[in-house]
Tab-separated table of C-alpha atoms in Angstrom:
chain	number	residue	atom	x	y	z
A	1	UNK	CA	131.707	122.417	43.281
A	2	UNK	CA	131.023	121.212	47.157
A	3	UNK	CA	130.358	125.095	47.739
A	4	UNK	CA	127.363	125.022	45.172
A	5	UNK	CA	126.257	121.730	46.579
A	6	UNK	CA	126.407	123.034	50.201
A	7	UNK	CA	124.700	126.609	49.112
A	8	UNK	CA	121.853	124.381	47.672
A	9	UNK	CA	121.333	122.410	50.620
A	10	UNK	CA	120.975	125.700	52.955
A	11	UNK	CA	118.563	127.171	49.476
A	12	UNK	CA	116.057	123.842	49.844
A	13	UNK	CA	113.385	124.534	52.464
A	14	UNK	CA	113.823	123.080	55.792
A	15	UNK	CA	110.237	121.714	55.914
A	16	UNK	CA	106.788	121.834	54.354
A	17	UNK	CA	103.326	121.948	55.172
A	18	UNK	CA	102.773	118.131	54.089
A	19	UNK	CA	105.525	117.233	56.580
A	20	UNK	CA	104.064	115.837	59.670
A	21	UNK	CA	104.554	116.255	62.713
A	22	UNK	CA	106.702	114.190	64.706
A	23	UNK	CA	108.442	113.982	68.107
A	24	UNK	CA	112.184	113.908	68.623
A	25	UNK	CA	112.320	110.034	69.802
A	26	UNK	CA	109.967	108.993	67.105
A	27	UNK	CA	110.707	105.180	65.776
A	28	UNK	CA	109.542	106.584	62.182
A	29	UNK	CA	112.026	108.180	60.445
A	30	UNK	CA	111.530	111.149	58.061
A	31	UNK	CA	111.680	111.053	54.467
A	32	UNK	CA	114.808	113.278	54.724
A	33	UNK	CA	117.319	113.161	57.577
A	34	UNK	CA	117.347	116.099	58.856
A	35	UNK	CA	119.771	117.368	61.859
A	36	UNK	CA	118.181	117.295	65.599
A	37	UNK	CA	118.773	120.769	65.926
A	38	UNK	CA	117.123	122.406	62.933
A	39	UNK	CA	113.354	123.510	64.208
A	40	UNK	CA	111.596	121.321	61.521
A	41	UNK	CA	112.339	117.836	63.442
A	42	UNK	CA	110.042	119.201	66.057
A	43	UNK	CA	108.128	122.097	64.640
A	44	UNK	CA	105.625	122.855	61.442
A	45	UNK	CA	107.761	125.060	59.289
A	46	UNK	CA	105.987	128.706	59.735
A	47	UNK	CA	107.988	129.969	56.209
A	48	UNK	CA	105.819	127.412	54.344
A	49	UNK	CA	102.891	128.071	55.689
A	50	UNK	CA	102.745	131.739	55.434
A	51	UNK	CA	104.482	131.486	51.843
A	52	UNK	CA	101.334	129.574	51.145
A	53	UNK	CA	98.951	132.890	52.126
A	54	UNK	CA	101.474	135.400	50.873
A	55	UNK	CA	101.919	133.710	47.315
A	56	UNK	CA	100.881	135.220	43.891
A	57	UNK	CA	99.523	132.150	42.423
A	58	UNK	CA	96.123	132.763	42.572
A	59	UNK	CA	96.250	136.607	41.558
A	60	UNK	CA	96.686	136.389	37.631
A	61	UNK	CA	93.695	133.367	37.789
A	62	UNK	CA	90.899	134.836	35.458
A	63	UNK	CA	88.037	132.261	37.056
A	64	UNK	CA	86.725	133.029	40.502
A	65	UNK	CA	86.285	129.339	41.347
A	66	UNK	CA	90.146	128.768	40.438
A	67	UNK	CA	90.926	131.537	43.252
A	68	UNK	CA	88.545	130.660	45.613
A	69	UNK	CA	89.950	126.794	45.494
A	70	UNK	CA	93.575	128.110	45.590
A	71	UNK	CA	92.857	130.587	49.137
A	72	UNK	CA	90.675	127.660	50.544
A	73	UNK	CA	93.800	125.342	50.156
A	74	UNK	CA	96.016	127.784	51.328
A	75	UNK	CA	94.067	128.852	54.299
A	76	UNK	CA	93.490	124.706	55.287
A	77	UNK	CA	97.279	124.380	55.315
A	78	UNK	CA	97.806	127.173	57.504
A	79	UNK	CA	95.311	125.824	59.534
A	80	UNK	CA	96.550	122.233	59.324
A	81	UNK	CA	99.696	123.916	60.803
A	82	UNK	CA	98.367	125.809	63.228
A	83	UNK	CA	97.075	122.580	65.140
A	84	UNK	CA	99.769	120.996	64.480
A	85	UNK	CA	101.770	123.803	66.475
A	86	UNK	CA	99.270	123.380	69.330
A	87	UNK	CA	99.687	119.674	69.538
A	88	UNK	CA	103.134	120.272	69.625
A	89	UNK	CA	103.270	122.756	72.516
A	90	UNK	CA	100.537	121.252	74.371
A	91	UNK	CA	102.830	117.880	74.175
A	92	UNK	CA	105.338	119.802	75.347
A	93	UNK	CA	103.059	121.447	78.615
A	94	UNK	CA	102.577	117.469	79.019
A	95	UNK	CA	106.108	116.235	79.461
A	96	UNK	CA	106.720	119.518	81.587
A	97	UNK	CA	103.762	118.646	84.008
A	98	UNK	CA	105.114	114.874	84.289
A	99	UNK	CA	108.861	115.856	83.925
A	100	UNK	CA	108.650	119.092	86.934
A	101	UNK	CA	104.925	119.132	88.660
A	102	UNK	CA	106.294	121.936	90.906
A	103	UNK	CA	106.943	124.266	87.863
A	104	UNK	CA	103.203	123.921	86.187
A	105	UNK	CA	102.329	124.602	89.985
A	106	UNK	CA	104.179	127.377	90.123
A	107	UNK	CA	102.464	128.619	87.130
A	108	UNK	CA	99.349	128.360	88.289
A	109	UNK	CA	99.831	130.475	91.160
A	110	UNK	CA	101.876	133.130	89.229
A	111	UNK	CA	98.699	133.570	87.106
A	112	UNK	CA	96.310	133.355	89.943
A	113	UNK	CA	98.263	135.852	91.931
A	114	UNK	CA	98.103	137.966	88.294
A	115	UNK	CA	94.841	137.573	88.092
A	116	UNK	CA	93.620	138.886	91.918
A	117	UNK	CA	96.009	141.722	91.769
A	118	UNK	CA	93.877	142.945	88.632
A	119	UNK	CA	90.785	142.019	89.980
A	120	UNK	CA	91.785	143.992	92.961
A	121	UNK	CA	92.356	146.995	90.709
A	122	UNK	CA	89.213	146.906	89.551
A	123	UNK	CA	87.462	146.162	92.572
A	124	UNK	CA	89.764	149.716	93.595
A	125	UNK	CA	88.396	151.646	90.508
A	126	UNK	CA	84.985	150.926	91.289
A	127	UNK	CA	85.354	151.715	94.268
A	128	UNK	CA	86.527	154.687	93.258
A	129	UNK	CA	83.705	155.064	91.085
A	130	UNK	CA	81.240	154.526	93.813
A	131	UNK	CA	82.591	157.074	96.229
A	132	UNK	CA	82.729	159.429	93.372
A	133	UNK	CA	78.408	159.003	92.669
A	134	UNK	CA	77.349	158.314	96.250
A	135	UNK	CA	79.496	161.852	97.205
A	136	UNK	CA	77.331	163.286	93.758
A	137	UNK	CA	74.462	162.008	94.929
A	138	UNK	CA	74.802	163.572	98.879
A	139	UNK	CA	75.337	166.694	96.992
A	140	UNK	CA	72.349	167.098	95.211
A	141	UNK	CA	70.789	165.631	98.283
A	142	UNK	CA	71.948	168.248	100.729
A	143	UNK	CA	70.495	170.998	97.962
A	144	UNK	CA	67.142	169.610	97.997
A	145	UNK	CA	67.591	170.212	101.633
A	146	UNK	CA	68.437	173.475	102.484
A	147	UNK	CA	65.428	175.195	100.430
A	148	UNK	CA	62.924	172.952	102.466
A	149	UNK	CA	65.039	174.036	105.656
A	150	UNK	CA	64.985	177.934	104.739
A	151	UNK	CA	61.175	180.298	105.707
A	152	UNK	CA	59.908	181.529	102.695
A	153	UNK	CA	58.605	184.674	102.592
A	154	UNK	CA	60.187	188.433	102.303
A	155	UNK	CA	60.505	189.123	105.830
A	156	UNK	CA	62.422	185.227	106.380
A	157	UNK	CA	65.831	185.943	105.577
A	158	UNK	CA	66.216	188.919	107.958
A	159	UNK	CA	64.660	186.620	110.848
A	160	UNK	CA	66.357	183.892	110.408
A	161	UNK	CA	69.823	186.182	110.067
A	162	UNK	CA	68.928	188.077	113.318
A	163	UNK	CA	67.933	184.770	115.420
A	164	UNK	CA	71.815	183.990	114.753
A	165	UNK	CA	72.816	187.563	116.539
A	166	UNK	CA	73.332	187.091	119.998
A	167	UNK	CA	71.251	188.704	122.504
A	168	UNK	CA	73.211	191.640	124.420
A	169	UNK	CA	74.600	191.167	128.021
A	170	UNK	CA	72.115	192.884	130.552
A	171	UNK	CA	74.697	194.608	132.781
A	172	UNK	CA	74.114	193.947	136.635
């Protein structure tokens, strides 16, 4: 008999959407007492909320409006949750920054130090690029150049080829 009553405790959800958020030292206490280690004392229950976007209520509804009410609802719970998450986290980044200044600085310059080594890839690829278009561009350059350089004219070619032979040695 204690084993059904224990196996119903651990069936009952640990928290619901309507349950509000509320810190570890609060002064109010809970509707339910709940252990301090179980993740609903601190933290919206995420089960709830995405039961409430997964469930088949609203799929055997024959009016539109019905449905339409029912996702609204469900989708303003998930987002009621989701900000309550972010409170909760950014309450958290609060206490950290009061609690160990030197770690939140240490953050920051882990990310900034992230953020200039990819910066300094790109800067590297366009680089890349660039070399790759002004090399392109010398190219077509240099072929613009060599027909201007070049006589035209039959007789060109062989003068310009037999100016390159060198004169012979007069013998003394």
């Amino acid at each position: 008999q204690e084993s059904a009553g224990s196996s119903k405790h651990m069936m009952q959800p640990l928290c619901s959407p309507e349950t509000p958020l509320q810190s570890p030292g609060s002064s109010e206490e809970p509707a339910v007492q709940r252990p301090s280690m179980q993740r609903s004392a601190v933290l919206p229950c995420p089960q709830a909320c995405f039961a409430s976007l997964v469930s088949q209520d609203y799929v055997n509804g024959t009016d539109q409006e019905e449905i339409r009410t029912g996702v609204d609802q469900c989708i303003q719970k998930f987002l009621d949750v989701a900000r309550q998450t972010e409170c909760f986290f950014l309450q958290k980044r609060l206490q950290l920054s009061v609690q160990k200044p030197e770690q939140v600085i240490k953050e920051d310059v882990s990310e900034l130090r992230n953020e200039l080594q990819r910066k300094e890839a790109l800067i590297q690829k366009h680089l890349s690029k660039l070399r790759h278009w002004q090399q392109v561009l010398e190219d077509i350059s240099v072929q613009h150049k060599k027909p201007a350089e070049m006589p035209q004219g039959p007789l060109a070619y062989l003068e310009q080829a037999s100016a390159n032979i060198p004169a012979p040695m007069k013998q003394t």
